[in-house]
Short mmCIF file of C-alpha atoms and ligand atoms in Angstrom, two decimals:
data_model
loop_
_atom_site.label_atom_id
_atom_site.label_comp_id
_atom_site.label_asym_id
_atom_site.label_seq_id
_atom_site.Cartn_x
_atom_site.Cartn_y
_atom_site.Cartn_z
CA UNK A 1 23.05 1.34 26.24
CA UNK A 2 21.67 2.47 22.88
CA UNK A 3 21.70 6.14 21.96
CA UNK A 4 19.88 7.36 18.89
CA UNK A 5 19.81 6.43 15.23
CA UNK A 6 22.40 8.08 12.99
CA UNK A 7 21.99 9.87 9.66
CA UNK A 8 23.55 6.94 7.81
CA UNK A 9 21.12 4.47 9.44
CA UNK A 10 18.27 6.82 8.53
CA UNK A 11 19.40 7.08 4.89
CA UNK A 12 19.81 3.32 4.47
CA UNK A 13 16.41 2.52 6.01
CA UNK A 14 14.60 5.26 4.07
CA UNK A 15 15.89 3.80 0.77
CA UNK A 16 13.77 0.73 1.62
CA UNK A 17 10.86 2.69 3.12
CA UNK A 18 10.18 4.57 -0.12
CA UNK A 19 9.57 1.31 -2.01
CA UNK A 20 6.15 1.27 -0.31
CA UNK A 21 3.01 1.69 -2.47
CA UNK A 22 1.06 4.95 -2.55
CA UNK A 23 -2.10 6.20 -4.22
CA UNK A 24 -1.11 7.24 -7.79
CA UNK A 25 2.55 6.79 -6.65
CA UNK A 26 2.51 10.28 -5.08
CA UNK A 27 4.95 9.13 -2.36
CA UNK A 28 3.35 11.40 0.27
CA UNK A 29 5.98 10.95 3.00
CA UNK A 30 8.84 12.69 4.75
CA UNK A 31 11.43 11.27 7.16
CA UNK A 32 13.47 13.06 9.77
CA UNK A 33 15.90 12.45 12.61
CA UNK A 34 14.57 14.05 15.80
CA UNK A 35 16.17 13.59 19.22
CA UNK A 36 17.80 10.35 18.06
CA UNK A 37 14.52 8.94 16.75
CA UNK A 38 13.42 8.47 13.13
CA UNK A 39 10.08 10.13 12.43
CA UNK A 40 7.73 9.46 9.53
CA UNK A 41 5.31 12.20 8.49
CA UNK A 42 2.65 12.76 5.86
CA UNK A 43 3.86 15.32 3.31
CA UNK A 44 0.93 17.74 2.97
CA UNK A 45 2.41 19.08 -0.28
CA UNK A 46 1.82 15.72 -1.99
CA UNK A 47 -1.85 15.26 -1.18
CA UNK A 48 -4.63 14.43 -3.64
CA UNK A 49 -7.45 16.83 -2.68
CA UNK A 50 -10.04 15.32 -5.06
CA UNK A 51 -9.13 11.63 -4.72
CA UNK A 52 -8.10 11.59 -1.06
CA UNK A 53 -9.80 14.55 0.65
CA UNK A 54 -9.53 13.03 4.16
CA UNK A 55 -5.86 11.97 3.88
CA UNK A 56 -6.77 8.27 4.33
CA UNK A 57 -4.61 7.22 1.36
CA UNK A 58 -1.61 9.25 2.53
CA UNK A 59 -1.78 7.68 6.00
CA UNK A 60 -2.05 4.17 4.47
CA UNK A 61 1.04 4.91 2.31
CA UNK A 62 2.99 6.28 5.30
CA UNK A 63 2.00 3.20 7.33
CA UNK A 64 3.31 0.97 4.53
CA UNK A 65 6.57 2.96 4.40
CA UNK A 66 6.79 2.65 8.20
CA UNK A 67 6.53 -1.14 7.93
CA UNK A 68 9.46 -1.20 5.46
CA UNK A 69 11.41 1.08 7.80
CA UNK A 70 10.78 -1.30 10.73
CA UNK A 71 11.98 -4.25 8.64
CA UNK A 72 15.08 -2.44 7.35
CA UNK A 73 16.12 -1.44 10.87
CA UNK A 74 15.44 -4.93 12.25
CA UNK A 75 17.44 -6.63 9.48
CA UNK A 76 20.34 -4.23 10.14
CA UNK A 77 20.35 -5.49 13.75
CA UNK A 78 18.99 -2.19 15.11
CA UNK A 79 15.26 -2.88 15.62
CA UNK A 80 12.96 -0.07 16.66
CA UNK A 81 10.28 0.55 19.23
CA UNK A 82 7.48 2.41 17.46
CA UNK A 83 5.12 5.04 18.81
CA UNK A 84 2.28 6.00 16.51
CA UNK A 85 1.26 9.66 16.23
CA UNK A 86 3.70 10.65 18.98
CA UNK A 87 3.12 14.44 18.93
CA UNK A 88 -0.55 15.44 19.44
CA UNK A 89 0.25 18.94 18.17
CA UNK A 90 1.72 17.50 14.93
CA UNK A 91 -0.85 14.99 13.60
CA UNK A 92 1.05 14.66 10.31
CA UNK A 93 3.86 12.89 12.17
CA UNK A 94 2.53 9.34 11.96
CA UNK A 95 5.29 7.51 13.85
CA UNK A 96 8.47 7.82 15.86
CA UNK A 97 11.00 4.98 15.93
CA UNK A 98 13.63 4.77 18.66
CA UNK A 99 16.29 2.04 18.99
CA UNK A 100 15.24 -1.06 20.91
CA UNK A 101 17.70 -3.62 22.31
CA UNK A 102 19.88 -4.79 19.38
CA UNK A 103 19.18 -8.39 18.28
CA UNK A 104 19.45 -10.67 15.27
CA UNK A 105 16.58 -10.45 12.76
CA UNK A 106 14.04 -13.27 12.75
CA UNK A 107 13.69 -15.51 9.63
CA UNK A 108 10.30 -13.83 8.90
CA UNK A 109 11.85 -10.34 9.06
CA UNK A 110 14.61 -11.47 6.69
CA UNK A 111 12.25 -12.98 4.13
CA UNK A 112 9.81 -10.05 4.23
CA UNK A 113 12.72 -7.61 3.91
CA UNK A 114 14.01 -9.49 0.84
CA UNK A 115 10.56 -9.15 -0.73
CA UNK A 116 10.61 -5.31 -0.57
CA UNK A 117 12.62 -4.97 -3.80
CA UNK A 118 10.40 -7.45 -5.68
CA UNK A 119 6.97 -6.11 -4.69
CA UNK A 120 4.99 -4.03 -7.14
CA UNK A 121 1.37 -3.67 -8.23
CA UNK A 122 0.53 -6.26 -10.86
CA UNK A 123 -2.52 -5.01 -12.79
CA UNK A 124 -2.30 -7.65 -15.56
CA UNK A 125 -4.62 -10.66 -15.75
CA UNK A 126 -3.43 -13.52 -13.54
CA UNK A 127 -3.10 -17.17 -14.53
CA UNK A 128 -6.01 -19.43 -13.56
CA UNK A 129 -3.94 -21.36 -10.95
CA UNK A 130 -5.70 -21.18 -7.56
CA UNK A 131 -3.92 -19.74 -4.53
CA UNK A 132 -3.20 -22.70 -2.20
CA UNK A 133 -4.67 -22.86 1.29
CA UNK A 134 -1.27 -22.47 2.96
CA UNK A 135 -0.61 -19.17 1.15
CA UNK A 136 -4.12 -17.91 2.00
CA UNK A 137 -3.48 -18.74 5.64
CA UNK A 138 -0.15 -16.86 5.58
CA UNK A 139 -1.86 -13.74 4.16
CA UNK A 140 -4.43 -13.78 6.97
CA UNK A 141 -1.69 -14.27 9.56
CA UNK A 142 0.22 -11.30 8.13
CA UNK A 143 -2.78 -9.02 8.68
CA UNK A 144 -3.45 -10.40 12.18
CA UNK A 145 0.19 -9.92 13.18
CA UNK A 146 -0.38 -6.18 12.56
CA UNK A 147 -3.71 -6.01 14.46
CA UNK A 148 -5.90 -6.04 11.33
CA UNK A 149 -8.26 -8.52 9.69
CA UNK A 150 -8.14 -9.92 6.19
CA UNK A 151 -11.33 -11.32 4.72
CA UNK A 152 -10.89 -13.60 1.71
CA UNK A 153 -14.03 -13.28 -0.39
CA UNK A 154 -14.96 -16.85 -1.26
CA UNK A 155 -17.54 -18.03 -3.82
CA UNK A 156 -18.85 -16.53 -7.05
CA UNK A 157 -21.85 -14.79 -5.49
CA UNK A 158 -19.77 -13.06 -2.78
CA UNK A 159 -17.18 -11.96 -5.34
CA UNK A 160 -19.95 -10.72 -7.66
CA UNK A 161 -21.53 -8.72 -4.83
CA UNK A 162 -18.19 -7.07 -4.01
CA UNK A 163 -17.49 -6.42 -7.69
CA UNK A 164 -20.84 -4.69 -8.08
CA UNK A 165 -20.06 -2.37 -5.17
CA UNK A 166 -16.61 -1.67 -6.64
CA UNK A 167 -17.98 -0.94 -10.13
CA UNK A 168 -20.59 1.42 -8.78
CA UNK A 169 -17.94 3.28 -6.69
CA UNK A 170 -15.79 3.50 -9.82
CA UNK A 171 -18.69 5.08 -11.76
CA UNK A 172 -19.31 7.59 -8.94
CA UNK A 173 -15.64 8.65 -8.93
CA UNK A 174 -15.37 8.85 -12.72
CA UNK A 175 -18.30 11.30 -12.80
CA UNK A 176 -16.20 13.82 -10.81
CA UNK A 177 -14.08 15.94 -13.21
CA UNK A 178 -11.62 16.91 -10.44
CA UNK A 179 -11.00 13.24 -9.61
CA UNK A 180 -10.47 12.40 -13.30
CA UNK A 181 -8.12 15.37 -13.76
CA UNK A 182 -6.04 14.21 -10.77
CA UNK A 183 -5.83 10.64 -12.06
CA UNK A 184 -4.74 11.81 -15.52
CA UNK A 185 -2.22 14.26 -14.01
CA UNK A 186 -0.37 11.36 -12.31
CA UNK A 187 -0.09 9.13 -15.41
CA UNK A 188 3.46 9.20 -16.80
CA UNK A 189 4.21 8.45 -20.43
CA UNK A 190 7.84 9.67 -20.06
CA UNK A 191 10.36 8.55 -17.38
CA UNK A 192 9.62 10.36 -14.09
CA UNK A 193 10.43 9.81 -10.41
CA UNK A 194 6.76 9.63 -9.35
CA UNK A 195 3.29 8.93 -10.79
CA UNK A 196 2.11 5.75 -12.50
CA UNK A 197 4.06 4.82 -15.66
CA UNK A 198 1.57 3.97 -18.42
CA UNK A 199 3.45 0.67 -18.87
CA UNK A 200 2.55 -0.31 -15.28
CA UNK A 201 -1.08 0.66 -15.73
CA UNK A 202 -2.40 -2.74 -16.77
CA UNK A 203 -4.50 -3.35 -19.85
CA UNK A 204 -7.32 -0.98 -20.83
CA UNK A 205 -10.56 -1.94 -19.16
CA UNK A 206 -13.30 -3.63 -21.20
CA UNK A 207 -17.05 -3.99 -20.57
CA UNK A 208 -16.81 -7.67 -19.58
CA UNK A 209 -14.37 -6.97 -16.69
CA UNK A 210 -15.64 -8.07 -13.29
CA UNK A 211 -13.50 -5.66 -11.23
CA UNK A 212 -13.04 -2.00 -12.22
CA UNK A 213 -9.49 -1.04 -13.20
CA UNK A 214 -8.40 2.50 -12.52
CA UNK A 215 -7.39 3.93 -15.91
CA UNK A 216 -3.66 4.61 -15.96
CA UNK A 217 -3.30 4.69 -19.73
CA UNK A 218 -2.41 1.01 -20.05
CA UNK A 219 -2.07 -0.82 -23.36
CA UNK A 220 -4.90 -2.35 -25.38
CA UNK A 221 -5.61 -5.96 -24.58
CA UNK A 222 -4.61 -8.82 -26.84
CA UNK A 223 -7.73 -10.70 -28.04
CA UNK A 224 -8.78 -13.29 -25.46
CA UNK A 225 -6.50 -11.87 -22.75
CA UNK A 226 -9.30 -11.35 -20.28
CA UNK A 227 -8.94 -11.19 -16.53
CA UNK A 228 -9.21 -14.40 -14.54
CA UNK A 229 -12.90 -15.34 -14.15
CA UNK A 230 -12.57 -16.25 -10.47
CA UNK A 231 -10.12 -13.82 -8.89
CA UNK A 232 -9.02 -14.23 -5.29
CA UNK A 233 -10.24 -11.01 -3.71
CA UNK A 234 -9.25 -9.99 -0.18
CA UNK A 235 -10.40 -7.09 1.98
CA UNK A 236 -8.14 -5.70 4.68
CA UNK A 237 -9.81 -3.97 7.60
CA UNK A 238 -9.30 -2.40 11.00
CA UNK A 239 -11.42 -2.43 14.17
CA UNK A 240 -11.70 1.39 14.14
CA UNK A 241 -11.13 4.16 11.62
CA UNK A 242 -9.11 6.90 13.31
CA UNK A 243 -6.01 8.36 11.68
CA UNK A 244 -3.96 5.99 13.84
CA UNK A 245 -6.04 2.99 12.68
CA UNK A 246 -5.23 3.99 9.09
CA UNK A 247 -1.49 4.02 9.85
CA UNK A 248 -1.91 0.56 11.44
CA UNK A 249 -3.76 -0.55 8.28
CA UNK A 250 -0.89 0.72 6.10
CA UNK A 251 1.57 -1.40 8.04
CA UNK A 252 -0.68 -4.45 7.76
CA UNK A 253 -1.20 -3.79 4.04
CA UNK A 254 2.54 -3.81 3.46
CA UNK A 255 2.98 -6.96 5.53
CA UNK A 256 0.28 -8.70 3.47
CA UNK A 257 1.81 -7.47 0.18
CA UNK A 258 5.31 -8.60 1.16
CA UNK A 259 3.99 -11.96 2.37
CA UNK A 260 2.25 -12.38 -1.00
CA UNK A 261 5.45 -11.45 -2.85
CA UNK A 262 7.42 -13.93 -0.75
CA UNK A 263 4.87 -16.62 -1.71
CA UNK A 264 5.34 -15.81 -5.42
CA UNK A 265 1.94 -14.09 -5.69
CA UNK A 266 1.07 -10.88 -7.53
CA UNK A 267 -1.34 -8.31 -6.10
CA UNK A 268 -3.20 -5.31 -7.45
CA UNK A 269 -5.07 -2.88 -5.22
CA UNK A 270 -8.54 -1.47 -5.80
CA UNK A 271 -9.49 1.37 -3.55
CA UNK A 272 -12.53 2.84 -5.33
CA UNK A 273 -14.95 1.05 -2.92
CA UNK A 274 -12.97 2.45 0.03
CA UNK A 275 -12.93 6.03 -1.28
CA UNK A 276 -16.71 6.35 -1.74
CA UNK A 277 -18.27 6.38 1.77
CA UNK A 278 -21.54 4.67 0.75
CA UNK A 279 -19.64 1.93 -1.08
CA UNK A 280 -17.36 1.38 1.89
CA UNK A 281 -20.38 0.85 4.13
CA UNK A 282 -22.00 -1.48 1.56
CA UNK A 283 -18.73 -3.44 1.42
CA UNK A 284 -18.58 -3.71 5.22
CA UNK A 285 -22.18 -4.91 5.36
CA UNK A 286 -21.64 -7.46 2.57
CA UNK A 287 -18.71 -8.90 4.56
CA UNK A 288 -20.77 -8.95 7.76
CA UNK A 289 -17.80 -7.45 9.57
CA UNK A 290 -17.43 -5.00 12.41
CA UNK A 291 -14.81 -2.36 11.81
CA UNK A 292 -13.78 -0.62 8.62
CA UNK A 293 -12.55 -1.96 5.26
CA UNK A 294 -9.27 -0.22 4.37
CA UNK A 295 -8.19 -1.88 1.10
CA UNK A 296 -9.40 -4.35 -1.52
CA UNK A 297 -6.83 -6.57 -3.23
CA UNK A 298 -6.86 -8.95 -6.19
CA UNK A 299 -4.32 -11.74 -5.63
CA UNK A 300 -2.96 -14.43 -7.94
CA UNK A 301 -0.08 -15.88 -9.91
CA UNK A 302 1.03 -13.97 -12.98
CA UNK A 303 3.80 -12.78 -15.25
CA UNK A 304 6.43 -10.98 -13.13
CA UNK A 305 6.42 -7.22 -13.80
CA UNK A 306 8.71 -4.38 -12.94
CA UNK A 307 9.19 -1.93 -10.07
CA UNK A 308 7.94 1.65 -10.58
CA UNK A 309 10.21 4.68 -9.96
CA UNK A 310 10.72 6.53 -6.69
CA UNK A 311 12.09 9.97 -5.83
CA UNK A 312 15.70 10.04 -4.56
CA UNK A 313 16.09 9.52 -0.80
CA UNK A 314 17.51 13.03 -0.30
CA UNK A 315 14.25 14.54 -1.54
CA UNK A 316 12.26 13.00 1.30
CA UNK A 317 14.67 13.61 4.20
CA UNK A 318 14.60 16.51 6.66
CA UNK A 319 18.07 16.46 8.18
CA UNK A 320 19.10 18.39 11.30
CA UNK A 321 21.08 21.55 10.48
CA UNK A 322 24.67 21.01 11.64
CA UNK A 323 26.18 24.24 13.04
CA UNK A 324 29.21 25.43 10.99
C1 FMN B 401 -3.95 3.80 -0.54
C2 FMN B 401 -3.67 3.20 -1.89
C3 FMN B 401 -4.68 3.06 -2.84
C4 FMN B 401 -4.41 2.49 -4.09
N1 FMN B 401 -5.44 2.33 -4.99
C5 FMN B 401 -5.19 1.75 -6.19
C6 FMN B 401 -6.27 1.51 -7.12
O1 FMN B 401 -7.43 1.78 -6.84
N2 FMN B 401 -5.96 0.96 -8.33
C7 FMN B 401 -4.67 0.61 -8.67
O2 FMN B 401 -4.45 0.11 -9.76
N3 FMN B 401 -3.63 0.82 -7.79
C8 FMN B 401 -3.88 1.36 -6.57
N4 FMN B 401 -2.85 1.55 -5.68
C9 FMN B 401 -1.49 1.17 -6.07
C10 FMN B 401 -0.64 2.38 -6.47
O3 FMN B 401 -1.08 2.93 -7.68
C11 FMN B 401 0.82 1.92 -6.55
O4 FMN B 401 1.24 1.51 -5.28
C12 FMN B 401 1.78 2.98 -7.04
O5 FMN B 401 1.48 3.34 -8.36
C13 FMN B 401 3.24 2.52 -6.96
O6 FMN B 401 3.42 1.36 -7.70
P1 FMN B 401 3.89 -0.02 -7.06
O7 FMN B 401 2.81 -0.50 -6.14
O8 FMN B 401 4.06 -0.92 -8.25
O9 FMN B 401 5.17 0.20 -6.30
C14 FMN B 401 -3.09 2.08 -4.41
C15 FMN B 401 -2.08 2.21 -3.45
C16 FMN B 401 -2.35 2.73 -2.20
C17 FMN B 401 -1.27 2.83 -1.17
#
């Protein structure tokens, strides 16, 4: 008979959960122990009102953190049963995890868990080596295992059409001073526990770039160091677009990212065409897909990079008050 999770189990699993990606590395999550269950919630104090007015990005990030949490608990032999948005009166609580029957982790859980520490956004140009069919298949399977779809955009004309939508969304966003101010506010040129370190920002964009790079103050490009001419671009999507669908998408995103890491692939995310409603619809139509695109990714082999900082675990925990 299993009772609840303990504070030490919570702490250990949250150390892995916070390695998840988040828009501008805001880390918009909180974790608590409640009636023996671990709960994941959006932190409303770490929102991005101009960039993410609907909270889509925060729910994607919390979904990704939830996926890491599931893996960490499974690998510790204490897997969880998950209920999404368990308290209708508290929509910010995105998930509740209670202990399932203890069992050994599966080989897939072990390899995805090992990838958590090695995953990071790689915004540098990739090498020209193509991504083999087996790895492409694994990425699609990763999305399907989490009830999402992953469309690999194949062929120069399809990639060009997507790139055009992405560039136009980028221009729309960059015309909004509040959006620009928020992006600049989260660039870090000094060591900090959150935000995007300028060193992780990728090279400065140039007019010949096919895909728009969000400007995070990256370095100037060495001559000839252009982006790969034929990037592998993938779009992750969900059948619906409720808050719950977005949490599901966050879990699938993290599963795809960890699967890519495990296959030795680098990934950078591009969400400008998701953030601009007209662009998102144009993207959906260009894919000929039902449902809603939730993230665009550029995938390839490249120079390994480095992990970005995270806030300490204690800063994101809400622990029960123990009576004196
Ligand atoms: C919802 C969401 C949207 C994102 N959009 C972009 C983007 O448009 N451009 C980009 O370079 N990175 C994007 N990222 C990646 C974050 O900037 C990145 O996860 C964060 O800075 C932490 O770094 P890490 O991924 O290396 O751990 C996005 C991440 C999430 C979760």
